CSV table of C-alpha atoms in Angstrom, one decimal:
chain,number,residue,atom,x,y,z
A,1,UNK,CA,-54.1,-213.8,0.8
A,2,UNK,CA,-55.5,-215.8,-1.7
A,3,UNK,CA,-59.4,-215.2,0.1
A,4,UNK,CA,-58.5,-211.4,0.1
A,5,UNK,CA,-57.5,-211.3,-3.7
A,6,UNK,CA,-60.4,-213.2,-4.2
A,7,UNK,CA,-62.7,-210.8,-3.1
A,8,UNK,CA,-61.1,-207.7,-4.4
A,9,UNK,CA,-62.0,-209.1,-7.6
A,10,UNK,CA,-65.1,-210.3,-7.5
A,11,UNK,CA,-66.3,-206.7,-7.2
A,12,UNK,CA,-69.6,-207.6,-5.5
A,13,UNK,CA,-68.4,-207.8,-1.8
A,14,UNK,CA,-69.8,-206.1,0.6
A,15,UNK,CA,-67.9,-204.1,3.5
A,16,UNK,CA,-68.8,-206.4,6.0
A,17,UNK,CA,-67.9,-209.2,3.6
A,18,UNK,CA,-64.4,-207.8,3.9
A,19,UNK,CA,-64.3,-207.0,7.3
A,20,UNK,CA,-65.2,-210.7,8.2
A,21,UNK,CA,-62.2,-211.8,5.9
A,22,UNK,CA,-59.3,-213.8,8.2
A,23,UNK,CA,-56.2,-211.4,8.1
A,24,UNK,CA,-52.7,-213.5,7.7
A,25,UNK,CA,-50.5,-214.0,10.3
A,26,UNK,CA,-47.3,-213.3,7.7
A,27,UNK,CA,-47.8,-211.8,4.0
A,28,UNK,CA,-44.9,-211.3,1.5
A,29,UNK,CA,-42.9,-207.8,1.1
A,30,UNK,CA,-40.1,-206.2,0.5
A,31,UNK,CA,-37.4,-205.7,3.1
A,32,UNK,CA,-33.8,-204.5,3.9
A,33,UNK,CA,-31.7,-206.5,6.6
A,34,UNK,CA,-30.1,-204.4,9.5
A,35,UNK,CA,-27.0,-206.8,9.7
A,36,UNK,CA,-26.6,-206.2,6.3
A,37,UNK,CA,-26.0,-201.9,6.3
A,38,UNK,CA,-22.4,-202.8,5.7
A,39,UNK,CA,-22.4,-204.8,2.7
A,40,UNK,CA,-21.1,-201.9,0.5
A,41,UNK,CA,-19.2,-200.8,1.9
A,42,UNK,CA,-16.2,-199.2,-0.3
A,43,UNK,CA,-18.1,-199.3,-3.0
A,44,UNK,CA,-18.6,-196.2,-5.5
A,45,UNK,CA,-22.4,-195.5,-5.1
A,46,UNK,CA,-23.3,-196.5,-8.4
A,47,UNK,CA,-22.5,-199.4,-8.2
A,48,UNK,CA,-24.1,-200.0,-5.1
A,49,UNK,CA,-26.8,-202.8,-6.7
A,50,UNK,CA,-30.3,-202.7,-4.9
A,51,UNK,CA,-31.1,-206.1,-6.2
A,52,UNK,CA,-28.8,-207.4,-3.4
A,53,UNK,CA,-30.1,-205.6,-1.0
A,54,UNK,CA,-33.4,-206.0,-1.3
A,55,UNK,CA,-35.5,-208.7,-0.2
A,56,UNK,CA,-39.3,-210.4,-1.0
A,57,UNK,CA,-40.0,-213.1,1.8
A,58,UNK,CA,-42.9,-213.8,4.2
A,59,UNK,CA,-42.6,-211.0,7.0
A,60,UNK,CA,-44.9,-210.9,9.9
A,61,UNK,CA,-48.1,-208.8,10.1
A,62,UNK,CA,-47.7,-206.4,12.8
A,63,UNK,CA,-50.3,-205.4,15.4
A,64,UNK,CA,-52.7,-202.7,14.5
A,65,UNK,CA,-52.8,-199.5,16.8
A,66,UNK,CA,-55.8,-196.8,17.1
A,67,UNK,CA,-56.1,-194.5,14.0
A,68,UNK,CA,-54.2,-197.0,12.0
A,69,UNK,CA,-55.8,-198.8,9.1
A,70,UNK,CA,-54.1,-202.4,7.4
A,71,UNK,CA,-54.5,-202.0,3.8
A,72,UNK,CA,-54.3,-204.6,0.9
A,73,UNK,CA,-52.1,-203.7,-1.9
A,74,UNK,CA,-52.8,-204.1,-5.1
A,75,UNK,CA,-50.2,-201.7,-6.7
A,76,UNK,CA,-46.8,-199.6,-5.6
A,77,UNK,CA,-44.5,-197.8,-7.2
A,78,UNK,CA,-40.1,-197.1,-6.9
A,79,UNK,CA,-39.5,-194.0,-5.5
A,80,UNK,CA,-36.0,-192.4,-4.7
A,81,UNK,CA,-35.9,-193.1,-0.9
A,82,UNK,CA,-36.6,-196.3,-1.7
A,83,UNK,CA,-33.3,-196.2,-4.0
A,84,UNK,CA,-31.4,-194.2,-0.7
A,85,UNK,CA,-32.7,-196.8,1.6
A,86,UNK,CA,-32.1,-200.0,-1.0
A,87,UNK,CA,-27.7,-198.4,-0.8
A,88,UNK,CA,-28.1,-197.5,2.3
A,89,UNK,CA,-27.7,-193.9,1.9
A,90,UNK,CA,-27.1,-191.5,2.5
A,91,UNK,CA,-27.4,-193.2,6.1
A,92,UNK,CA,-29.3,-196.6,7.3
A,93,UNK,CA,-32.8,-195.6,7.2
A,94,UNK,CA,-33.0,-198.4,10.7
A,95,UNK,CA,-31.5,-195.5,13.1
A,96,UNK,CA,-35.0,-193.9,11.7
A,97,UNK,CA,-36.1,-197.2,13.2
A,98,UNK,CA,-34.4,-197.0,16.4
A,99,UNK,CA,-35.6,-193.2,16.8
A,100,UNK,CA,-39.0,-193.9,15.9
A,101,UNK,CA,-38.9,-196.6,18.5
A,102,UNK,CA,-38.2,-194.8,21.2
A,103,UNK,CA,-41.4,-192.7,21.7
A,104,UNK,CA,-43.6,-194.9,22.6
A,105,UNK,CA,-44.9,-198.9,23.1
A,106,UNK,CA,-46.8,-198.1,19.7
A,107,UNK,CA,-44.2,-197.1,17.7
A,108,UNK,CA,-41.5,-199.7,18.9
A,109,UNK,CA,-43.2,-201.8,16.4
A,110,UNK,CA,-41.2,-200.4,13.5
A,111,UNK,CA,-37.9,-201.0,14.9
A,112,UNK,CA,-37.2,-204.1,13.8
A,113,UNK,CA,-33.8,-206.4,12.8
A,114,UNK,CA,-36.4,-205.0,8.7
A,115,UNK,CA,-37.3,-202.4,7.2
A,116,UNK,CA,-40.7,-202.6,4.4
A,117,UNK,CA,-40.3,-200.2,2.2
A,118,UNK,CA,-42.1,-198.3,0.2
A,119,UNK,CA,-43.9,-195.5,0.0
A,120,UNK,CA,-47.3,-196.1,-2.6
A,121,UNK,CA,-50.0,-198.0,-3.1
A,122,UNK,CA,-53.2,-198.2,-3.7
A,123,UNK,CA,-55.6,-201.0,-2.8
A,124,UNK,CA,-58.1,-201.7,-0.7
A,125,UNK,CA,-59.2,-201.5,2.8
A,126,UNK,CA,-59.1,-204.4,4.9
A,127,UNK,CA,-58.9,-203.3,8.7
A,128,UNK,CA,-59.4,-200.1,11.0
A,129,UNK,CA,-58.2,-199.9,14.1
A,130,UNK,CA,-59.6,-197.9,17.2
A,131,UNK,CA,-61.6,-194.2,16.6
A,132,UNK,CA,-61.2,-194.3,12.7
A,133,UNK,CA,-64.5,-193.1,11.0
A,134,UNK,CA,-64.3,-192.3,7.9
A,135,UNK,CA,-62.7,-195.0,6.4
A,136,UNK,CA,-63.9,-199.0,6.4
A,137,UNK,CA,-63.2,-202.3,5.1
A,138,UNK,CA,-63.6,-202.2,1.6
A,139,UNK,CA,-62.9,-198.7,0.8
A,140,UNK,CA,-60.8,-198.4,-2.2
A,141,UNK,CA,-58.4,-196.1,-1.6
A,142,UNK,CA,-54.2,-194.5,-2.1
A,143,UNK,CA,-51.8,-193.3,0.3
A,144,UNK,CA,-49.7,-190.5,0.5
A,145,UNK,CA,-46.9,-191.4,2.2
A,146,UNK,CA,-46.7,-188.6,5.1
A,147,UNK,CA,-46.9,-189.8,8.5
A,148,UNK,CA,-47.4,-187.3,11.8
A,149,UNK,CA,-48.0,-187.3,15.1
A,150,UNK,CA,-49.5,-183.8,16.0
A,151,UNK,CA,-49.0,-184.4,19.3
A,152,UNK,CA,-47.6,-180.6,19.9
A,153,UNK,CA,-48.4,-177.5,18.0
A,154,UNK,CA,-45.9,-177.0,15.0
A,155,UNK,CA,-47.6,-178.5,12.6
A,156,UNK,CA,-51.3,-177.6,13.1
A,157,UNK,CA,-51.0,-174.3,10.6
A,158,UNK,CA,-48.9,-177.2,7.8
A,159,UNK,CA,-48.6,-180.4,9.1
A,160,UNK,CA,-44.9,-180.9,7.4
A,161,UNK,CA,-44.1,-179.1,10.2
A,162,UNK,CA,-44.4,-181.6,13.1
A,163,UNK,CA,-41.3,-182.6,15.0
A,164,UNK,CA,-42.5,-185.9,14.2
A,165,UNK,CA,-43.4,-185.9,11.0
A,166,UNK,CA,-42.1,-188.8,8.5
A,167,UNK,CA,-42.1,-190.1,5.2
A,168,UNK,CA,-44.1,-194.0,5.8
A,169,UNK,CA,-41.8,-196.8,4.2
A,170,UNK,CA,-38.6,-194.7,4.1
A,171,UNK,CA,-38.7,-193.3,8.1
A,172,UNK,CA,-41.1,-195.7,9.2
A,173,UNK,CA,-41.8,-199.2,8.5
A,174,UNK,CA,-44.3,-201.8,7.1
A,175,UNK,CA,-44.3,-199.9,3.8
A,176,UNK,CA,-45.9,-199.8,0.5
A,177,UNK,CA,-44.0,-202.8,-1.4
A,178,UNK,CA,-45.7,-205.7,-0.4
A,179,UNK,CA,-49.0,-207.9,-0.1
A,180,UNK,CA,-50.5,-205.1,3.0
A,181,UNK,CA,-49.2,-202.3,4.3
A,182,UNK,CA,-50.3,-200.7,8.1
A,183,UNK,CA,-51.0,-197.0,7.4
A,184,UNK,CA,-52.3,-194.2,9.2
A,185,UNK,CA,-55.6,-193.8,8.3
A,186,UNK,CA,-55.2,-190.1,7.3
A,187,UNK,CA,-53.1,-191.5,5.0
A,188,UNK,CA,-55.6,-192.6,3.3
A,189,UNK,CA,-57.8,-190.6,0.3
A,190,UNK,CA,-60.3,-192.3,-3.0
A,191,UNK,CA,-58.9,-194.1,-5.8
A,192,UNK,CA,-59.1,-192.2,-8.9
A,193,UNK,CA,-61.6,-194.4,-10.7
A,194,UNK,CA,-60.8,-194.3,-13.9
A,195,UNK,CA,-57.3,-195.4,-13.7
A,196,UNK,CA,-55.4,-199.0,-13.1
A,197,UNK,CA,-54.4,-200.4,-9.4
A,198,UNK,CA,-50.9,-199.9,-11.2
A,199,UNK,CA,-51.3,-196.3,-12.7
A,200,UNK,CA,-53.1,-195.1,-9.0
A,201,UNK,CA,-50.4,-196.1,-7.0
A,202,UNK,CA,-48.3,-194.7,-9.5
A,203,UNK,CA,-48.5,-191.0,-8.8
A,204,UNK,CA,-48.9,-190.4,-4.9
A,205,UNK,CA,-45.1,-189.4,-3.7
A,206,UNK,CA,-43.6,-187.6,-6.4
A,207,UNK,CA,-47.1,-186.1,-7.6
A,208,UNK,CA,-47.8,-184.8,-4.4
A,209,UNK,CA,-44.4,-183.9,-4.4
A,210,UNK,CA,-44.6,-181.2,-7.0
A,211,UNK,CA,-47.9,-180.1,-6.6
A,212,UNK,CA,-46.9,-178.2,-2.8
A,213,UNK,CA,-43.2,-177.7,-4.9
A,214,UNK,CA,-44.2,-175.5,-7.5
A,215,UNK,CA,-48.2,-174.8,-7.0
A,216,UNK,CA,-49.0,-174.3,-3.0
A,217,UNK,CA,-47.8,-171.4,-1.2
A,218,UNK,CA,-45.5,-172.9,0.9
A,219,UNK,CA,-43.3,-174.0,-2.3
A,220,UNK,CA,-43.4,-171.9,-5.6
A,221,UNK,CA,-46.6,-170.1,-5.1
A,222,UNK,CA,-46.9,-170.3,-9.4
A,223,UNK,CA,-49.1,-168.0,-11.6
A,224,UNK,CA,-50.6,-167.9,-15.1
A,225,UNK,CA,-47.6,-166.5,-16.8
A,226,UNK,CA,-45.0,-167.0,-14.7
A,227,UNK,CA,-42.0,-169.2,-16.5
A,228,UNK,CA,-41.1,-172.3,-15.3
A,229,UNK,CA,-37.3,-173.9,-15.8
A,230,UNK,CA,-38.3,-177.7,-14.5
A,231,UNK,CA,-34.8,-180.2,-14.4
A,232,UNK,CA,-36.1,-183.8,-15.7
A,233,UNK,CA,-39.0,-182.6,-16.5
A,234,UNK,CA,-40.3,-186.1,-18.0
A,235,UNK,CA,-39.1,-187.9,-15.0
A,236,UNK,CA,-40.9,-189.2,-12.0
A,237,UNK,CA,-41.0,-185.3,-10.2
A,238,UNK,CA,-40.7,-183.4,-13.5
A,239,UNK,CA,-43.2,-185.2,-15.2
A,240,UNK,CA,-45.9,-184.1,-13.0
A,241,UNK,CA,-44.5,-180.1,-12.6
A,242,UNK,CA,-44.0,-180.1,-16.2
A,243,UNK,CA,-48.5,-181.0,-16.3
A,244,UNK,CA,-48.5,-178.5,-13.4
A,245,UNK,CA,-47.2,-175.4,-15.4
A,246,UNK,CA,-49.3,-176.4,-18.6
A,247,UNK,CA,-52.2,-176.4,-16.6
A,248,UNK,CA,-51.4,-173.7,-14.2
A,249,UNK,CA,-51.0,-171.7,-17.3
A,250,UNK,CA,-47.2,-171.5,-16.8
A,251,UNK,CA,-45.1,-171.6,-19.7
A,252,UNK,CA,-42.5,-174.8,-18.5
A,253,UNK,CA,-38.8,-174.6,-20.1
A,254,UNK,CA,-37.7,-178.2,-19.7
A,255,UNK,CA,-34.6,-179.1,-19.5
A,256,UNK,CA,-34.4,-183.3,-20.8
A,257,UNK,CA,-31.1,-185.0,-21.2
A,258,UNK,CA,-32.2,-186.4,-24.8
A,259,UNK,CA,-34.5,-186.4,-27.8
A,260,UNK,CA,-37.1,-189.3,-26.0
A,261,UNK,CA,-37.5,-187.5,-23.2
A,262,UNK,CA,-38.1,-184.2,-24.9
A,263,UNK,CA,-40.5,-185.8,-27.2
A,264,UNK,CA,-42.5,-186.9,-24.1
A,265,UNK,CA,-41.9,-183.6,-23.1
A,266,UNK,CA,-43.7,-181.9,-26.1
A,267,UNK,CA,-46.7,-184.8,-26.3
A,268,UNK,CA,-47.8,-183.2,-22.8
A,269,UNK,CA,-47.7,-179.7,-24.7
A,270,UNK,CA,-44.6,-178.0,-23.8
A,271,UNK,CA,-43.0,-176.0,-26.4
A,272,UNK,CA,-39.6,-174.2,-25.3
A,273,UNK,CA,-37.4,-177.7,-24.7
A,274,UNK,CA,-33.5,-177.8,-23.8
A,275,UNK,CA,-31.7,-180.8,-24.6
A,276,UNK,CA,-28.9,-180.9,-22.3
A,277,UNK,CA,-26.9,-183.5,-24.0
A,278,UNK,CA,-27.1,-182.4,-27.1
A,279,UNK,CA,-26.3,-178.7,-26.3
A,280,UNK,CA,-23.6,-179.9,-23.9
A,281,UNK,CA,-23.8,-177.7,-20.9
A,282,UNK,CA,-20.9,-178.3,-18.5
A,283,UNK,CA,-21.2,-176.2,-15.3
A,284,UNK,CA,-18.4,-178.1,-13.4
A,285,UNK,CA,-14.9,-179.1,-14.6
A,286,UNK,CA,-13.3,-182.1,-14.6
A,287,UNK,CA,-12.1,-182.4,-11.0
A,288,UNK,CA,-16.3,-181.5,-10.4
A,289,UNK,CA,-14.6,-178.8,-8.2
A,290,UNK,CA,-15.2,-175.7,-9.6
A,291,UNK,CA,-18.3,-174.3,-11.1
A,292,UNK,CA,-17.7,-172.4,-14.9
A,293,UNK,CA,-20.1,-169.4,-14.7
A,294,UNK,CA,-19.5,-168.7,-18.2
A,295,UNK,CA,-21.8,-172.1,-18.7
A,296,UNK,CA,-24.3,-170.7,-16.9
A,297,UNK,CA,-23.7,-168.0,-18.5
A,298,UNK,CA,-24.8,-169.7,-22.5
A,299,UNK,CA,-27.5,-171.5,-20.3
A,300,UNK,CA,-29.7,-168.0,-19.3
A,301,UNK,CA,-28.2,-167.1,-22.8
A,302,UNK,CA,-30.7,-170.1,-24.4
A,303,UNK,CA,-33.2,-170.5,-22.0
A,304,UNK,CA,-34.0,-166.0,-22.8
A,305,UNK,CA,-34.0,-167.2,-26.7
A,306,UNK,CA,-36.6,-169.3,-26.6
A,307,UNK,CA,-38.9,-167.6,-23.7
A,308,UNK,CA,-38.4,-164.0,-26.3
A,309,UNK,CA,-35.9,-162.1,-23.6
A,310,UNK,CA,-37.3,-163.3,-20.3
A,311,UNK,CA,-36.0,-164.6,-17.4
A,312,UNK,CA,-36.8,-167.6,-15.1
A,313,UNK,CA,-39.2,-166.9,-12.5
A,314,UNK,CA,-39.9,-170.6,-11.1
A,315,UNK,CA,-37.1,-172.8,-11.1
A,316,UNK,CA,-38.2,-176.3,-9.9
A,317,UNK,CA,-34.7,-177.6,-8.7
A,318,UNK,CA,-34.3,-180.9,-7.9
A,319,UNK,CA,-31.0,-182.2,-8.6
A,320,UNK,CA,-29.1,-180.7,-6.8
A,321,UNK,CA,-25.4,-180.4,-7.1
A,322,UNK,CA,-24.8,-180.7,-9.9
A,323,UNK,CA,-27.3,-178.1,-11.7
A,324,UNK,CA,-27.7,-175.7,-8.3
A,325,UNK,CA,-25.5,-172.6,-9.0
A,326,UNK,CA,-27.1,-172.1,-13.2
A,327,UNK,CA,-30.7,-172.3,-11.6
A,328,UNK,CA,-29.8,-169.3,-8.8
A,329,UNK,CA,-27.9,-167.6,-11.9
A,330,UNK,CA,-30.8,-167.7,-14.6
A,331,UNK,CA,-33.0,-167.1,-11.9
A,332,UNK,CA,-35.2,-162.9,-12.7
A,333,UNK,CA,-34.4,-160.5,-10.0
A,334,UNK,CA,-37.3,-161.0,-7.0
A,335,UNK,CA,-37.9,-165.2,-8.4
A,336,UNK,CA,-37.6,-168.6,-6.2
A,337,UNK,CA,-36.0,-171.2,-6.6
A,338,UNK,CA,-37.6,-173.9,-5.3
A,339,UNK,CA,-35.3,-177.4,-3.9
A,340,UNK,CA,-35.7,-180.8,-2.8
A,341,UNK,CA,-33.8,-184.3,-3.4
A,342,UNK,CA,-30.5,-183.1,-4.3
A,343,UNK,CA,-30.3,-186.5,-6.5
A,344,UNK,CA,-26.5,-185.7,-7.9
A,345,UNK,CA,-25.3,-184.5,-4.0
A,346,UNK,CA,-26.6,-182.6,-1.7
A,347,UNK,CA,-23.7,-179.8,-0.6
A,348,UNK,CA,-25.1,-177.1,-3.2
A,349,UNK,CA,-22.6,-174.5,-4.1
A,350,UNK,CA,-24.1,-171.4,-5.8
A,351,UNK,CA,-22.4,-167.9,-6.6
A,352,UNK,CA,-24.6,-166.0,-3.7
A,353,UNK,CA,-24.2,-162.3,-5.1
A,354,UNK,CA,-26.7,-163.2,-8.2
A,355,UNK,CA,-28.9,-164.6,-5.1
A,356,UNK,CA,-28.0,-161.6,-2.3
A,357,UNK,CA,-28.1,-159.2,-4.7
A,358,UNK,CA,-31.0,-159.6,-7.3
A,359,UNK,CA,-33.1,-160.4,-4.5
A,360,UNK,CA,-33.9,-164.1,-5.3
A,361,UNK,CA,-35.3,-166.8,-3.0
A,362,UNK,CA,-34.5,-170.3,-2.2
A,363,UNK,CA,-37.6,-172.4,-1.0
A,364,UNK,CA,-37.0,-175.8,0.8
A,365,UNK,CA,-39.5,-177.8,-0.2
A,366,UNK,CA,-40.5,-181.8,1.3
A,367,UNK,CA,-43.1,-183.9,0.3
A,368,UNK,CA,-46.4,-182.2,0.9
A,369,UNK,CA,-49.7,-181.4,3.4
A,370,UNK,CA,-52.9,-183.4,3.8
A,371,UNK,CA,-54.3,-180.5,2.2
A,372,UNK,CA,-51.8,-180.1,-0.6
A,373,UNK,CA,-51.6,-184.2,-1.0
A,374,UNK,CA,-55.7,-184.3,-1.4
A,375,UNK,CA,-56.1,-181.2,-3.7
A,376,UNK,CA,-53.0,-183.1,-6.1
A,377,UNK,CA,-55.0,-186.5,-5.4
A,378,UNK,CA,-58.4,-184.5,-6.7
A,379,UNK,CA,-56.2,-183.3,-9.6
A,380,UNK,CA,-55.7,-187.4,-10.6
A,381,UNK,CA,-59.0,-188.3,-10.1
A,382,UNK,CA,-60.6,-185.2,-12.0
A,383,UNK,CA,-58.3,-185.9,-14.9
A,384,UNK,CA,-56.3,-182.9,-14.9
A,385,UNK,CA,-53.1,-184.4,-14.3
A,386,UNK,CA,-52.1,-187.8,-15.4
A,387,UNK,CA,-49.9,-190.8,-14.2
A,388,UNK,CA,-46.6,-190.6,-15.8
A,389,UNK,CA,-46.4,-194.6,-15.1
A,390,UNK,CA,-44.1,-196.2,-17.8
A,391,UNK,CA,-42.7,-199.5,-16.6
A,392,UNK,CA,-44.8,-202.0,-14.3
A,393,UNK,CA,-42.4,-204.8,-12.4
A,394,UNK,CA,-43.6,-207.8,-10.4
A,395,UNK,CA,-43.1,-207.6,-6.5
A,396,UNK,CA,-40.1,-210.3,-6.9
A,397,UNK,CA,-38.9,-207.7,-9.8
A,398,UNK,CA,-38.1,-204.8,-7.3
A,399,UNK,CA,-34.4,-205.0,-7.3
A,400,UNK,CA,-34.2,-205.0,-10.9
A,401,UNK,CA,-36.8,-201.9,-10.8
A,402,UNK,CA,-35.5,-200.0,-8.2
A,403,UNK,CA,-31.4,-200.5,-10.3
A,404,UNK,CA,-33.4,-198.7,-13.0
A,405,UNK,CA,-34.5,-195.9,-11.6
A,406,UNK,CA,-30.7,-196.5,-10.0
A,407,UNK,CA,-29.5,-195.5,-13.0
A,408,UNK,CA,-31.9,-193.2,-14.2
A,409,UNK,CA,-32.8,-195.6,-16.8
A,410,UNK,CA,-36.3,-195.0,-16.8
A,411,UNK,CA,-38.8,-192.4,-17.4
A,412,UNK,CA,-41.4,-190.8,-15.5
A,413,UNK,CA,-42.6,-193.9,-12.8
A,414,UNK,CA,-42.2,-197.3,-12.7
A,415,UNK,CA,-44.9,-199.3,-10.7
A,416,UNK,CA,-44.5,-202.5,-9.1
A,417,UNK,CA,-47.3,-205.2,-9.3
A,418,UNK,CA,-48.2,-206.5,-5.4
A,419,UNK,CA,-52.1,-208.8,-5.1
A,420,UNK,CA,-52.5,-207.0,-8.7
A,421,UNK,CA,-52.2,-210.3,-11.0
A,422,UNK,CA,-51.6,-208.7,-14.1
A,423,UNK,CA,-51.4,-205.6,-15.4
A,424,UNK,CA,-54.7,-203.8,-16.4
A,425,UNK,CA,-57.1,-204.1,-13.5
A,426,UNK,CA,-58.9,-201.5,-11.4
A,427,UNK,CA,-60.6,-199.9,-13.5
A,428,UNK,CA,-64.0,-198.9,-12.6
A,429,UNK,CA,-65.0,-195.5,-14.2
A,430,UNK,CA,-64.4,-196.7,-18.3
A,431,UNK,CA,-66.4,-194.1,-19.5
A,432,UNK,CA,-63.8,-190.7,-18.3
A,433,UNK,CA,-60.3,-193.5,-18.9
A,434,UNK,CA,-61.5,-193.6,-22.3
A,435,UNK,CA,-61.4,-189.7,-22.8
A,436,UNK,CA,-57.9,-189.6,-21.0
A,437,UNK,CA,-56.6,-193.0,-22.6
A,438,UNK,CA,-53.7,-191.0,-24.9
A,439,UNK,CA,-52.4,-189.2,-21.6
A,440,UNK,CA,-52.8,-192.1,-19.4
A,441,UNK,CA,-50.4,-194.1,-21.7
A,442,UNK,CA,-48.3,-191.3,-22.4
A,443,UNK,CA,-44.7,-192.4,-20.8
A,444,UNK,CA,-46.0,-196.4,-22.1
A,445,UNK,CA,-43.6,-197.9,-24.8
A,446,UNK,CA,-40.4,-195.3,-24.3
């Protein structure tokens, strides 16, 4: 790996130079083990510790197949799917790998007793498989996490509908929290060159997810003037949703949990802020078995107070069980609730009278298709949308980084250095960076 890093840092290595580099037989990676899936049995979810289940060690380099690429990973990031993998909830991801492995001789490579995790990366292409023409060794790239086969008709209008749609590094192996990753070549996109490696790696999954959920016609189809309720407006998903609302001429109503997070939302340009901790909304009773419609109404009244009497056009909903009843209630007649993730619980409950009789719509949203991912990355590259990176760890600290995300003790997005020896490397467009320095660093130092 030393020669690979040396070529990347030299700044003058050619594609031929990268193509001639000898690839290692093994590489450093963060992974969970199949024989440890029961290690947290009987432990409450919050008390499950990713530092115990995530291992960093050498793993064999897999065989490269047609249409695939090896990427030297300079940096990656933590997403909630890595937390789920590390605590083996809601199910062990080894079930995903086993099912994928039954598809073909090539997919058998993924069914291993260990699962290399991670659904983000920035880095440099090392080698491409047969049939790859758009990318070559030496290209500086980021990767989105959509893995599809597209052998059937279902995914050809929207690749997210492919029957073999998976999230790379979560439902497939050989993810981005490693020194080398294996991806399908159509996951690759150009690296935004005004960003460092860790900054460029951090938007990936959450930026594309937010784009589809809020902007795309497959999601909220947001338009100018819409009032958009954004839960967790300074978090990994919400930080991008807030930017998209502002950038697209909508009015975000930002829900945050403390004043520090409120300050971040204001720094992005949001003006309508609800600090749910200060205002004490309690949508469920103490037993967490019944919701309180009076709290929905109080929440809705607060929104109208902020918006000048208007209701919400689109709810950017991702907490799930804790907030979903309130989200349905406060949406205007004919409005839309877009939902993904459900980090507070999957079993949503709401009063259907407020949905059915008011012609509201619930739209499910899951990651993004190829085109949506490309558009989301293009907006990053053009400086219209900015990373939400707040803190960066080393690969050896991946367990602690995942624990911080698990306990929501972070802001925005948490990055992980892989091959990159330190933060701040990888910028080529210094002039553009200077124009956006404040926005790029907005989530840092909180």
